[in-house]
Short mmCIF file of C-alpha atoms in Angstrom, two decimals:
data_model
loop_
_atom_site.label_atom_id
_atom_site.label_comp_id
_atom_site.label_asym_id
_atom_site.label_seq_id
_atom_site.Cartn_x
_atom_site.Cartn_y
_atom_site.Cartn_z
CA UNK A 1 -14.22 -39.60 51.37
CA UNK A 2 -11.31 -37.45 50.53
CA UNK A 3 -12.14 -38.40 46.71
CA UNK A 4 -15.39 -37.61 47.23
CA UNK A 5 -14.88 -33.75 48.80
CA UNK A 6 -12.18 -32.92 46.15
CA UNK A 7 -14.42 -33.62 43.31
CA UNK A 8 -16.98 -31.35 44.61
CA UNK A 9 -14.73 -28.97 44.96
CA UNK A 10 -13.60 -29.33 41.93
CA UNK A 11 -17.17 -29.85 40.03
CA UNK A 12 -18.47 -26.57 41.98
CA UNK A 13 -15.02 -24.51 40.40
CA UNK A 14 -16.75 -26.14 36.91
CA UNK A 15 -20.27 -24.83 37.56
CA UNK A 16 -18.58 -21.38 38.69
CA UNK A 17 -16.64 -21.33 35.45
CA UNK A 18 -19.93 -22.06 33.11
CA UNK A 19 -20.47 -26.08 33.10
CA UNK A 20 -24.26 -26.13 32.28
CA UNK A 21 -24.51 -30.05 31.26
CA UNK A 22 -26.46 -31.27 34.03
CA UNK A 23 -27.09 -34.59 31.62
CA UNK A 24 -23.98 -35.51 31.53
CA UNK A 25 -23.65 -35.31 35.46
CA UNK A 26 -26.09 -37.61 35.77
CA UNK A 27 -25.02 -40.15 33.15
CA UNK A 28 -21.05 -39.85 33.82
CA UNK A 29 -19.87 -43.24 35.51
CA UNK A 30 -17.23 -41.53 36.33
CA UNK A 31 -19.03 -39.16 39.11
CA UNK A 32 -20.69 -42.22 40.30
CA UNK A 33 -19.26 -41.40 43.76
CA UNK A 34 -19.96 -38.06 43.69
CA UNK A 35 -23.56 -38.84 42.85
CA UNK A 36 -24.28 -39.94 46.42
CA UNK A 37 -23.14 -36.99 47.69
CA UNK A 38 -25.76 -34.41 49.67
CA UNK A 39 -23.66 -31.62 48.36
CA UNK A 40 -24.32 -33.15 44.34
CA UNK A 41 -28.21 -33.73 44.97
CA UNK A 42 -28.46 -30.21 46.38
CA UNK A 43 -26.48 -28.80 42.88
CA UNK A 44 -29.10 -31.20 40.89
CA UNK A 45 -32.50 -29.67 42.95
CA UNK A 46 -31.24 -26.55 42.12
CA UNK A 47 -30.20 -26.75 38.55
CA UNK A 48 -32.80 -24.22 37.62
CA UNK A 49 -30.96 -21.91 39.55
CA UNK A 50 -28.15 -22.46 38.37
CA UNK A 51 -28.57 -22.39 34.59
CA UNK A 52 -30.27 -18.51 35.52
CA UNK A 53 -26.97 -17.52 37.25
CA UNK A 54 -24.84 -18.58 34.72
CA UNK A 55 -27.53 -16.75 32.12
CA UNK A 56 -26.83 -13.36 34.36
CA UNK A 57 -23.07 -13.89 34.64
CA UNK A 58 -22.91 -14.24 30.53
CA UNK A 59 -25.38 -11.23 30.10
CA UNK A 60 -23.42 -9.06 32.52
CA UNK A 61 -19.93 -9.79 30.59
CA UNK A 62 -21.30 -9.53 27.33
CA UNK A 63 -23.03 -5.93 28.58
CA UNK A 64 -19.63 -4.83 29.02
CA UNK A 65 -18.57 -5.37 25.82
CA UNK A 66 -21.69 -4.35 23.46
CA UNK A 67 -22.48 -0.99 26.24
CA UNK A 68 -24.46 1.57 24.38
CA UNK A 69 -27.40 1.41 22.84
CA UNK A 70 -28.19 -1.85 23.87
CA UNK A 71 -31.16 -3.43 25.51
CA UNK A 72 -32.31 -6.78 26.59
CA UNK A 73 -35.24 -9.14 25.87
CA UNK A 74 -36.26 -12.61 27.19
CA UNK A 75 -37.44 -15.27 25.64
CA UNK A 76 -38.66 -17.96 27.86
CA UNK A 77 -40.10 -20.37 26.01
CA UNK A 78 -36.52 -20.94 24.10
CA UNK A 79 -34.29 -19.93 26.76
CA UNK A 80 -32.63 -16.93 24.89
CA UNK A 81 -31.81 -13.59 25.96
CA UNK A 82 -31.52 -10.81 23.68
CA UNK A 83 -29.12 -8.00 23.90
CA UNK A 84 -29.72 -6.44 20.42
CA UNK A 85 -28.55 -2.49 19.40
CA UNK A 86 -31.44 -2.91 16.49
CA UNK A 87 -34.63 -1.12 15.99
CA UNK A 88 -37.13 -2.62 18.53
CA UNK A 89 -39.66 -3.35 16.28
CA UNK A 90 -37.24 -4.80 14.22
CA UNK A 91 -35.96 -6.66 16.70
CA UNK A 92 -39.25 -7.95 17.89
CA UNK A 93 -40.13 -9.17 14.15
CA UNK A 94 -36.52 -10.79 14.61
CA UNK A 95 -37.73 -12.81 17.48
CA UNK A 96 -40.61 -13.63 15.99
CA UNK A 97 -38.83 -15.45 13.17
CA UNK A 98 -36.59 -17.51 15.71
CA UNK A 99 -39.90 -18.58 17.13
CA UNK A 100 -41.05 -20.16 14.09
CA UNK A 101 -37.90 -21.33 12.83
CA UNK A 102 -37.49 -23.33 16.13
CA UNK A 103 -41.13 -25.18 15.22
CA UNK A 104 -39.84 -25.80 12.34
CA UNK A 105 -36.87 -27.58 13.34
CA UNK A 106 -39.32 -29.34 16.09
CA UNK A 107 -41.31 -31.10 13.40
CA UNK A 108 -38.74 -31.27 10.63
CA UNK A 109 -35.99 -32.38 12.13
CA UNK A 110 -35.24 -32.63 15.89
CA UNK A 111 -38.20 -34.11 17.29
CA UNK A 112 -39.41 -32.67 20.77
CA UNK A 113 -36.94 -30.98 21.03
CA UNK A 114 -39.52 -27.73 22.58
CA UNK A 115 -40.47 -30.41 25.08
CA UNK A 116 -40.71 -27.93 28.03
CA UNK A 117 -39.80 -30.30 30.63
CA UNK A 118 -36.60 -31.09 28.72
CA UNK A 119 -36.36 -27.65 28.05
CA UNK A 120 -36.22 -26.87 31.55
CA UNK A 121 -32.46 -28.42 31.52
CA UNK A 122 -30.68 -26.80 28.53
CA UNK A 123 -28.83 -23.44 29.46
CA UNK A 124 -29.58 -20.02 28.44
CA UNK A 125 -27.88 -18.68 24.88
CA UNK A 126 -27.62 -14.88 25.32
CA UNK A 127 -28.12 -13.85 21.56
CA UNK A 128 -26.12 -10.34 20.85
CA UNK A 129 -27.26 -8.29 18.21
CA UNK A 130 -24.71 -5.92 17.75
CA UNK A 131 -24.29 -2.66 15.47
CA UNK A 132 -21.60 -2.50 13.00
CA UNK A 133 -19.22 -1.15 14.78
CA UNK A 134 -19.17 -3.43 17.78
CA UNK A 135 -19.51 -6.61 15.62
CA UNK A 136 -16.16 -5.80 14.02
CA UNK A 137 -14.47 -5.20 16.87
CA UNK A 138 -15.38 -8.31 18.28
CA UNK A 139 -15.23 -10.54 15.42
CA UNK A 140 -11.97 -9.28 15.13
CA UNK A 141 -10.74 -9.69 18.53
CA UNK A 142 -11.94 -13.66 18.11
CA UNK A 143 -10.95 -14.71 14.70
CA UNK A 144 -7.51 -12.24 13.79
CA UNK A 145 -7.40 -9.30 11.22
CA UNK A 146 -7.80 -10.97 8.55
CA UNK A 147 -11.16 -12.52 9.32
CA UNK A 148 -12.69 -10.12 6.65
CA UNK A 149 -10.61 -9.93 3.61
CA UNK A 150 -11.42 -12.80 0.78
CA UNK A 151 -13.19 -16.40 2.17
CA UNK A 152 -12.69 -15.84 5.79
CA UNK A 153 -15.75 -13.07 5.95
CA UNK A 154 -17.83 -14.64 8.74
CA UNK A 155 -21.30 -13.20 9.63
CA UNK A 156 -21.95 -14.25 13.04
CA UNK A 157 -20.73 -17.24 15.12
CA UNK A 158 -22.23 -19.47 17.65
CA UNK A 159 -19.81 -20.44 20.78
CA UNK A 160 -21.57 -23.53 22.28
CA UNK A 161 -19.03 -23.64 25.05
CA UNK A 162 -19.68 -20.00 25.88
CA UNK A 163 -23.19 -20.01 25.38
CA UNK A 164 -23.13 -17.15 23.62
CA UNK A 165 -24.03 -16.44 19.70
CA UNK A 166 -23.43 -12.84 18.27
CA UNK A 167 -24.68 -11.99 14.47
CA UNK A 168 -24.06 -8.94 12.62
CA UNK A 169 -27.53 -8.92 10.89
CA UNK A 170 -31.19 -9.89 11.34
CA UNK A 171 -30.96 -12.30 8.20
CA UNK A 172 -29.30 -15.47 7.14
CA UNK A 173 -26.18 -15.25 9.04
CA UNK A 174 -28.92 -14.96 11.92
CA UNK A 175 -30.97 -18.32 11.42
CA UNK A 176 -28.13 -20.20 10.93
CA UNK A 177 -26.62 -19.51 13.68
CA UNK A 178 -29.63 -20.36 15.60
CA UNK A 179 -29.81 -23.02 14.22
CA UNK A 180 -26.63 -24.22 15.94
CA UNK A 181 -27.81 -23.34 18.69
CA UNK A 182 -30.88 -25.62 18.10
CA UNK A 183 -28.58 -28.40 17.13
CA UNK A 184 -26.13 -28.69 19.82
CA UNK A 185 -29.15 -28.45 22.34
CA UNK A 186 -30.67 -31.80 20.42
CA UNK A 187 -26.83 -33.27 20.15
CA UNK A 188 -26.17 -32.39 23.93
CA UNK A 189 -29.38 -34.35 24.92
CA UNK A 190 -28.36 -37.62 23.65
CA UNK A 191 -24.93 -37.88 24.04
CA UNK A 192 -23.73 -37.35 20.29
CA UNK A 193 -21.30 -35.01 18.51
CA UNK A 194 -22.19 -35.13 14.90
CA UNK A 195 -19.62 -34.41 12.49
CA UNK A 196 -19.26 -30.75 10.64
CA UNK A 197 -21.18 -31.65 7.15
CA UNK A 198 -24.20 -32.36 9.08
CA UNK A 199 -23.34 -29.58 11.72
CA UNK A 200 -23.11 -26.37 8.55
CA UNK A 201 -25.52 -28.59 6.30
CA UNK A 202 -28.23 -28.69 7.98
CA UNK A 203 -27.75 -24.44 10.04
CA UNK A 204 -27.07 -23.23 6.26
CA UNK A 205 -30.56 -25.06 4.80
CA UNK A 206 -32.68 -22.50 7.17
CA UNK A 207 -30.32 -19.69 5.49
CA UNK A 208 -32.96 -19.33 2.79
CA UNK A 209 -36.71 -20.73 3.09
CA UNK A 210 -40.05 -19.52 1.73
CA UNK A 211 -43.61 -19.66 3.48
CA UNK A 212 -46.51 -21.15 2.42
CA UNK A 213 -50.08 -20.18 2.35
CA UNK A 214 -50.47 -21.33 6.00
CA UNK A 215 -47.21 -19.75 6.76
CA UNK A 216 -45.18 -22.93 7.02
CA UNK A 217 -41.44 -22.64 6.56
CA UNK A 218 -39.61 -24.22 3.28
CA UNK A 219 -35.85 -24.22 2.73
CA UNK A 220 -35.28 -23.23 -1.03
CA UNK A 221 -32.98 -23.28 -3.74
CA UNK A 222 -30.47 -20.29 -3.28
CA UNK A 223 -26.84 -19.27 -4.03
CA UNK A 224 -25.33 -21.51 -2.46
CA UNK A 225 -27.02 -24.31 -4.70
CA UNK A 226 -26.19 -22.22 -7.67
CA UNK A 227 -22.78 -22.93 -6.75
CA UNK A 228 -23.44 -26.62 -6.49
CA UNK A 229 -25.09 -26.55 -9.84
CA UNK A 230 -21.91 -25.06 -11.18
CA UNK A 231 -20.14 -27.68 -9.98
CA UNK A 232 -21.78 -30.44 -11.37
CA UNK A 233 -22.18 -28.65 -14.85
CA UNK A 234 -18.24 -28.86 -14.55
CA UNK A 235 -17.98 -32.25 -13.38
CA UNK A 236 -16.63 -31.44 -10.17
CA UNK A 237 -19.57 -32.22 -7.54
CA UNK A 238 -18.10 -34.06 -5.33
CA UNK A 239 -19.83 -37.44 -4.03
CA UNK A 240 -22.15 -37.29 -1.00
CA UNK A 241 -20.11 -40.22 1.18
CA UNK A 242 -16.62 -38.00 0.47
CA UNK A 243 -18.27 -34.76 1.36
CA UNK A 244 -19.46 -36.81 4.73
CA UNK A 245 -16.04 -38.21 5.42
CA UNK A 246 -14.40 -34.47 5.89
CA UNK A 247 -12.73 -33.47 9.20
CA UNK A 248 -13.51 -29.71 10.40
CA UNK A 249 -10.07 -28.91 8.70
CA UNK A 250 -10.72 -30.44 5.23
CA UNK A 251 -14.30 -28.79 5.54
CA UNK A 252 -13.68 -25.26 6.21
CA UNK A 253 -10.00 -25.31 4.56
CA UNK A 254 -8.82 -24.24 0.65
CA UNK A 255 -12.85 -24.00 -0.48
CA UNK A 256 -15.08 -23.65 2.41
CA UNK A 257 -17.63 -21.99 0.39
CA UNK A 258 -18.19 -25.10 -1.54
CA UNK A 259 -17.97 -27.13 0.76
CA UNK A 260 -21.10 -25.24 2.90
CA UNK A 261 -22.76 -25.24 -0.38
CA UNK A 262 -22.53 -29.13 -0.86
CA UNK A 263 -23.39 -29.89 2.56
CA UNK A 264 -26.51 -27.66 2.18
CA UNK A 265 -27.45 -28.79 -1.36
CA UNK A 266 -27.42 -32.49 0.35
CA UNK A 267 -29.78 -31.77 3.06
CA UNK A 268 -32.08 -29.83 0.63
CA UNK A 269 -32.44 -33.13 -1.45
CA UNK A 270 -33.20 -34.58 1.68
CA UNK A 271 -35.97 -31.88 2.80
CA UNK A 272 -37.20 -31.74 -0.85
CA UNK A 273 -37.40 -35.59 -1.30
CA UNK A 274 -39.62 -36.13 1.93
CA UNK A 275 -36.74 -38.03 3.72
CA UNK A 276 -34.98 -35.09 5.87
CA UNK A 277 -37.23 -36.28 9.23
CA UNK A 278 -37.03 -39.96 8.41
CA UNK A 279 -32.66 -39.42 7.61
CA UNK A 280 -32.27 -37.48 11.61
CA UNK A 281 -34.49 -40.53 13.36
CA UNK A 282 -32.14 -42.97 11.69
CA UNK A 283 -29.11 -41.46 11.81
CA UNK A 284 -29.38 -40.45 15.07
CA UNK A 285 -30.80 -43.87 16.29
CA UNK A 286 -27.63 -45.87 14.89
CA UNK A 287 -24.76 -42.79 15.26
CA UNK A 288 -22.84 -45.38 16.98
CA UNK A 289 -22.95 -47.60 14.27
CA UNK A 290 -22.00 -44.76 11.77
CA UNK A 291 -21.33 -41.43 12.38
CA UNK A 292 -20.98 -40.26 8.84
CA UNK A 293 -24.73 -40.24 8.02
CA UNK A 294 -24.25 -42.10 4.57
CA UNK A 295 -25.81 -45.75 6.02
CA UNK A 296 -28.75 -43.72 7.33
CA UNK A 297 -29.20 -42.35 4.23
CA UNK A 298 -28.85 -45.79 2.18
CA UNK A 299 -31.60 -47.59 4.81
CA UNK A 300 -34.18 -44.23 4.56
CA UNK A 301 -33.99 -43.83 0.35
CA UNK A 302 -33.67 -47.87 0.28
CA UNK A 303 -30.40 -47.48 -2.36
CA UNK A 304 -27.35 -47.57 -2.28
CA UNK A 305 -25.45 -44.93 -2.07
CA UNK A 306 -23.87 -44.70 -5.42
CA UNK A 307 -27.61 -44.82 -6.94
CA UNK A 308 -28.39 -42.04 -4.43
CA UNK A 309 -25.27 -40.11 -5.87
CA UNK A 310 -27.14 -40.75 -9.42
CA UNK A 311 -30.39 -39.42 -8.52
CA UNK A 312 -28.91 -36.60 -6.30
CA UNK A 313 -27.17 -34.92 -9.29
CA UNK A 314 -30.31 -35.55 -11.49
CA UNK A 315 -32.20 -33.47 -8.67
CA UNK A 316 -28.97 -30.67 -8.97
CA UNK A 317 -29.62 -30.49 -12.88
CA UNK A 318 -33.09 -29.47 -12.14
CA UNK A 319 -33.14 -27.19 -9.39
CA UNK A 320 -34.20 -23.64 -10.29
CA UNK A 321 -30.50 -20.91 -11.08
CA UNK A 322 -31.47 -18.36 -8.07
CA UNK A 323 -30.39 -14.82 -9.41
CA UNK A 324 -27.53 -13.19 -7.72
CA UNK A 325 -27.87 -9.61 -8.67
CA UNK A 326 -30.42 -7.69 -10.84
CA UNK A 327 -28.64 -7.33 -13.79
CA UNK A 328 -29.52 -5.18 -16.41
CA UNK A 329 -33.09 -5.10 -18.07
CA UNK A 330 -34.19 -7.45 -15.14
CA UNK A 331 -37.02 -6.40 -12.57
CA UNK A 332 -35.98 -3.56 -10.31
CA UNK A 333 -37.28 -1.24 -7.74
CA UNK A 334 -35.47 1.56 -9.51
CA UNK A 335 -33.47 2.56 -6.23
CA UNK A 336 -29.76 1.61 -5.74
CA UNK A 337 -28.95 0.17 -2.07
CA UNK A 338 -26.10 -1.11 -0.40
CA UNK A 339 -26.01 -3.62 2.31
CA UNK A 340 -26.89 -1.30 5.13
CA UNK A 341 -26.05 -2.33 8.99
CA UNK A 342 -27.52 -5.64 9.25
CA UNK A 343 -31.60 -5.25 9.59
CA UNK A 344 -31.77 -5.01 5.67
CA UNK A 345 -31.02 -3.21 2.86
CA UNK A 346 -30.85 0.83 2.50
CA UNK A 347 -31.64 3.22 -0.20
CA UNK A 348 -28.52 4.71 -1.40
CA UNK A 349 -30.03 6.53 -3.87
CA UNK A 350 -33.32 7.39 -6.02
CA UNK A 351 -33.04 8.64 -9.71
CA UNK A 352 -36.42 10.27 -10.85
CA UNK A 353 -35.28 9.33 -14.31
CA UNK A 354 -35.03 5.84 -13.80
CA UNK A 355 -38.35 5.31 -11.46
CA UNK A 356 -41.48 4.21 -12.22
CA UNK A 357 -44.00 6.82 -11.77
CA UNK A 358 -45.68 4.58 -8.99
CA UNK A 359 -42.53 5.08 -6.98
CA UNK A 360 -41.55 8.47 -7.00
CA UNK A 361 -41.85 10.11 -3.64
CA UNK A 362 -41.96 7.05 -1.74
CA UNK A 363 -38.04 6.23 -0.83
CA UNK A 364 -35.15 8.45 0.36
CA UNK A 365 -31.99 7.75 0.98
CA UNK A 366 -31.32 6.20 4.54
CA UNK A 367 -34.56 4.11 4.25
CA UNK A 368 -34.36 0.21 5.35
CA UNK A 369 -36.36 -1.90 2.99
CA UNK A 370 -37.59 -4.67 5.55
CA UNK A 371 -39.69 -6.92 3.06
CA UNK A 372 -40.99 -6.93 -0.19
CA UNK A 373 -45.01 -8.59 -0.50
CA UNK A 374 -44.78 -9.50 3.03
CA UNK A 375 -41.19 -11.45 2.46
CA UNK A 376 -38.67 -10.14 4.71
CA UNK A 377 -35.97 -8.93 2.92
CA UNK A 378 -32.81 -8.98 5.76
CA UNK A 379 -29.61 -8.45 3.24
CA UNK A 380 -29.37 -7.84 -0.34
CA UNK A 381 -29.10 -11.55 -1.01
CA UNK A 382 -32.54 -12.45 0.44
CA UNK A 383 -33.56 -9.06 -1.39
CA UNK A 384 -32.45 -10.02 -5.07
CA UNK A 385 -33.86 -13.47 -4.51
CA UNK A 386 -36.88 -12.60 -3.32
CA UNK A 387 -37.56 -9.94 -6.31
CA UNK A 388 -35.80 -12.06 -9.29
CA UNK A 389 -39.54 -13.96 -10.39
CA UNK A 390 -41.50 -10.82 -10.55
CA UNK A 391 -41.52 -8.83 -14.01
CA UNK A 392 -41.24 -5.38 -15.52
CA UNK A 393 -44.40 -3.80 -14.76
CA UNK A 394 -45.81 -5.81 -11.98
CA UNK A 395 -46.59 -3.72 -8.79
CA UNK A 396 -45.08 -4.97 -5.50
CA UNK A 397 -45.74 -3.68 -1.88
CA UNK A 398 -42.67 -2.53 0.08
CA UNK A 399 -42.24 -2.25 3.23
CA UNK A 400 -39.39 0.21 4.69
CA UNK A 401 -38.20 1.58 8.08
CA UNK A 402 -37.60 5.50 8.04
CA UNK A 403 -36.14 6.41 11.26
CA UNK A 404 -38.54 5.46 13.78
CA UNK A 405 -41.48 5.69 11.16
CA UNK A 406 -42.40 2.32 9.17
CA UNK A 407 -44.31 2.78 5.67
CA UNK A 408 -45.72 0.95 2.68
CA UNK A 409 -44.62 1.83 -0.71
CA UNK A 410 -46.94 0.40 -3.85
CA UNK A 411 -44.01 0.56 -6.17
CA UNK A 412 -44.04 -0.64 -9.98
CA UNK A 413 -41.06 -2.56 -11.15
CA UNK A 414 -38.89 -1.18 -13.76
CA UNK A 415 -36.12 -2.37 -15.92
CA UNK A 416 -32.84 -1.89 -14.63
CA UNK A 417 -30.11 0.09 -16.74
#
């Protein structure tokens, strides 16, 4: 009995200091005798309550640390709460996007994982979109000073433990940390941990996408495949089962940015070959059998794996080069712009000389470009990718933000010097 009352005491001090796993209350041998406890069923009836407490106690902590400027959205259908210090409208458009990235990720991936009635268990992630100012502060005051000098830059982050996911724009560094979010929700639900080349592979392959006709999402080629390309020209791609065998250390150590790059590039084969679904049922189904995701990957293609190695740098060779700035005489706007404070990129300046008479008038300096023929352009990468098909001469609508004022802009491309 004496058991019993000091681990509710001690399981109520865990709820009070933001344990929200109410699966792994249930399942846990180990609080077998706590489990016939009235005080535990009463903490079980009540778990909605208690995951919206928690939510509150999270929002009101985080409010004191992003204060002015700030205000809050819910989203109850994913169980996020937005504090954001962006443009509403941008903001909302933000939302939007979250929205159909998580459908996505249902039918691609996960697999019920909007199931509302298992929904109803997972905890609230309080989403914090901060301005520039605030973000560096507290990137700073969770990583160290040198968190933005070389490799280490870091665009958002997702603490799982904390509940709690903070991004410093509205663009890639956004989705993919949503997509942790997404991930540990579907990892929490059945017990698993999944290693950290499945973890960044998989949140870095919604970094870049394109829609089709019907407005359905599809990860594409981008820089960070570029880089893998590089590396395979050079004979330095390293094999899919040695990428898979890295600890968080070896991952993220001496070339991180290759090593995101690889994990992505492996999961786009995956999503480009058909077999991205098929890989997560497998792997998932027989993680204790392998946790490394390579014998899911032999049983789904039906190969082995140093045949899938073969084919999978085949598929490298051919995968489009994704430009990485406009260089000169390519396709331009005619504007310069600089990466702005996270909802996209701003006009930094406007040369009559160099703009296309189709342009002139319609941009001045301060003005947010937010897509380009309806394709959001967040940062400057997603811009330069975005506009590196089109052509000299062709005419492309563009959308901006001008203080509180939105506008369209027909513009004709034009060479840039």
């Amino acid at each position: 009995g004496g058991d019993v009352k000091e681990g509710m005491e001690f399981l109520q001090k865990a709820i009070e200091n933001g344990f929200t796993d109410k699966r792994q209350l249930t399942r846990d041998g180990m609080l077998r005798n706590l489990q016939t406890d009235p005080g535990f069923k009463r903490i079980i009836d009540n778990w909605p309550a208690v995951l919206i407490a928690r939510r509150d106690a999270n929002l009101k902590g985080l409010s004191e640390q992003f204060k002015k400027g700030y205000t809050n959205a819910n989203d109850d259908a994913l169980r996020l709460t937005y504090r954001s210090a962006f443009d509403e409208n941008s903001a909302v458009a933000a939302r939007a996007e979250l929205r159909q990235i998580a459908q996505w990720a249902d039918a691609a991936v996960f697999g019920d994982l909007l199931d509302p009635v298992k929904m109803a268990d997972d905890p609230w992630v309080i989403v914090v979109l901060p301005n520039r100012q605030d973000f560096v502060r507290w990137i700073v005051a969770l990583y160290g000073p040198g968190v933005g000098s070389g490799n280490s830059t870091i665009g958002g982050s997702y603490e799982h433990d904390a509940k709690r996911l903070v991004s410093m724009d509205l663009g890639s560094s956004l989705r993919h940390e949503f997509f942790h979010v997404l991930h540990w929700r579907d990892m929490t639900r059945r017990g698993q941990f999944h290693p950290i080349w499945i973890m960044e592979g998989l949140c870095s392959l919604i970094e870049d996408y394109d829609t089709d006709s019907r407005g359905g999402l599809h990860p594409t080629a981008s820089w960070r495949s570029n880089t893998v390309k590089r590396l395979e020209k050079l004979a330095k791609l390293e094999p899919i089962e040695v990428v898979a065998a890295l600890n968080p250390a070896e991952f993220s150590g001496q070339r991180p940015l290759a090593r995101y790059a690889e994990a992505r590039t492996i999961f786009l084969y995956l999503f480009d070959t058909g077999h991205l679904k098929a890989w997560y049922d497998e792997y998932t189904r027989t993680y204790r059998e392998d946790r490394t995701g390579i014998k899911a990957m032999e049983t789904v293609l039906g190969k082995t794996i140093k045949d899938i190695n073969k084919d999978y740098k085949a598929w490298v060779r051919l995968l489009p080069e994704v430009p990485e700035q406009i260089e000169p005489g390519m396709a331009s706007l005619g504007i310069e712009i600089d990466a702005g404070a996270g909802e996209g990129p701003v006009v930094a300046s406007v040369s009559r000389r160099r703009v296309a008479a189709g342009t002139k008038g319609s941009f001045r300096i301060g003005d947010v470009i937010t897509s380009i023929d309806h394709r959001a352009t967040r940062d400057i990468a997603e811009l330069v990718r975005v506009l590196g098909p089109y052509k000299v001469g062709q005419v492309v609508e563009v959308a901006y933000r001008r203080g509180r004022n939105y506008g369209v802009a027909e513009v004709e491309l034009v060479p840039r010097e």
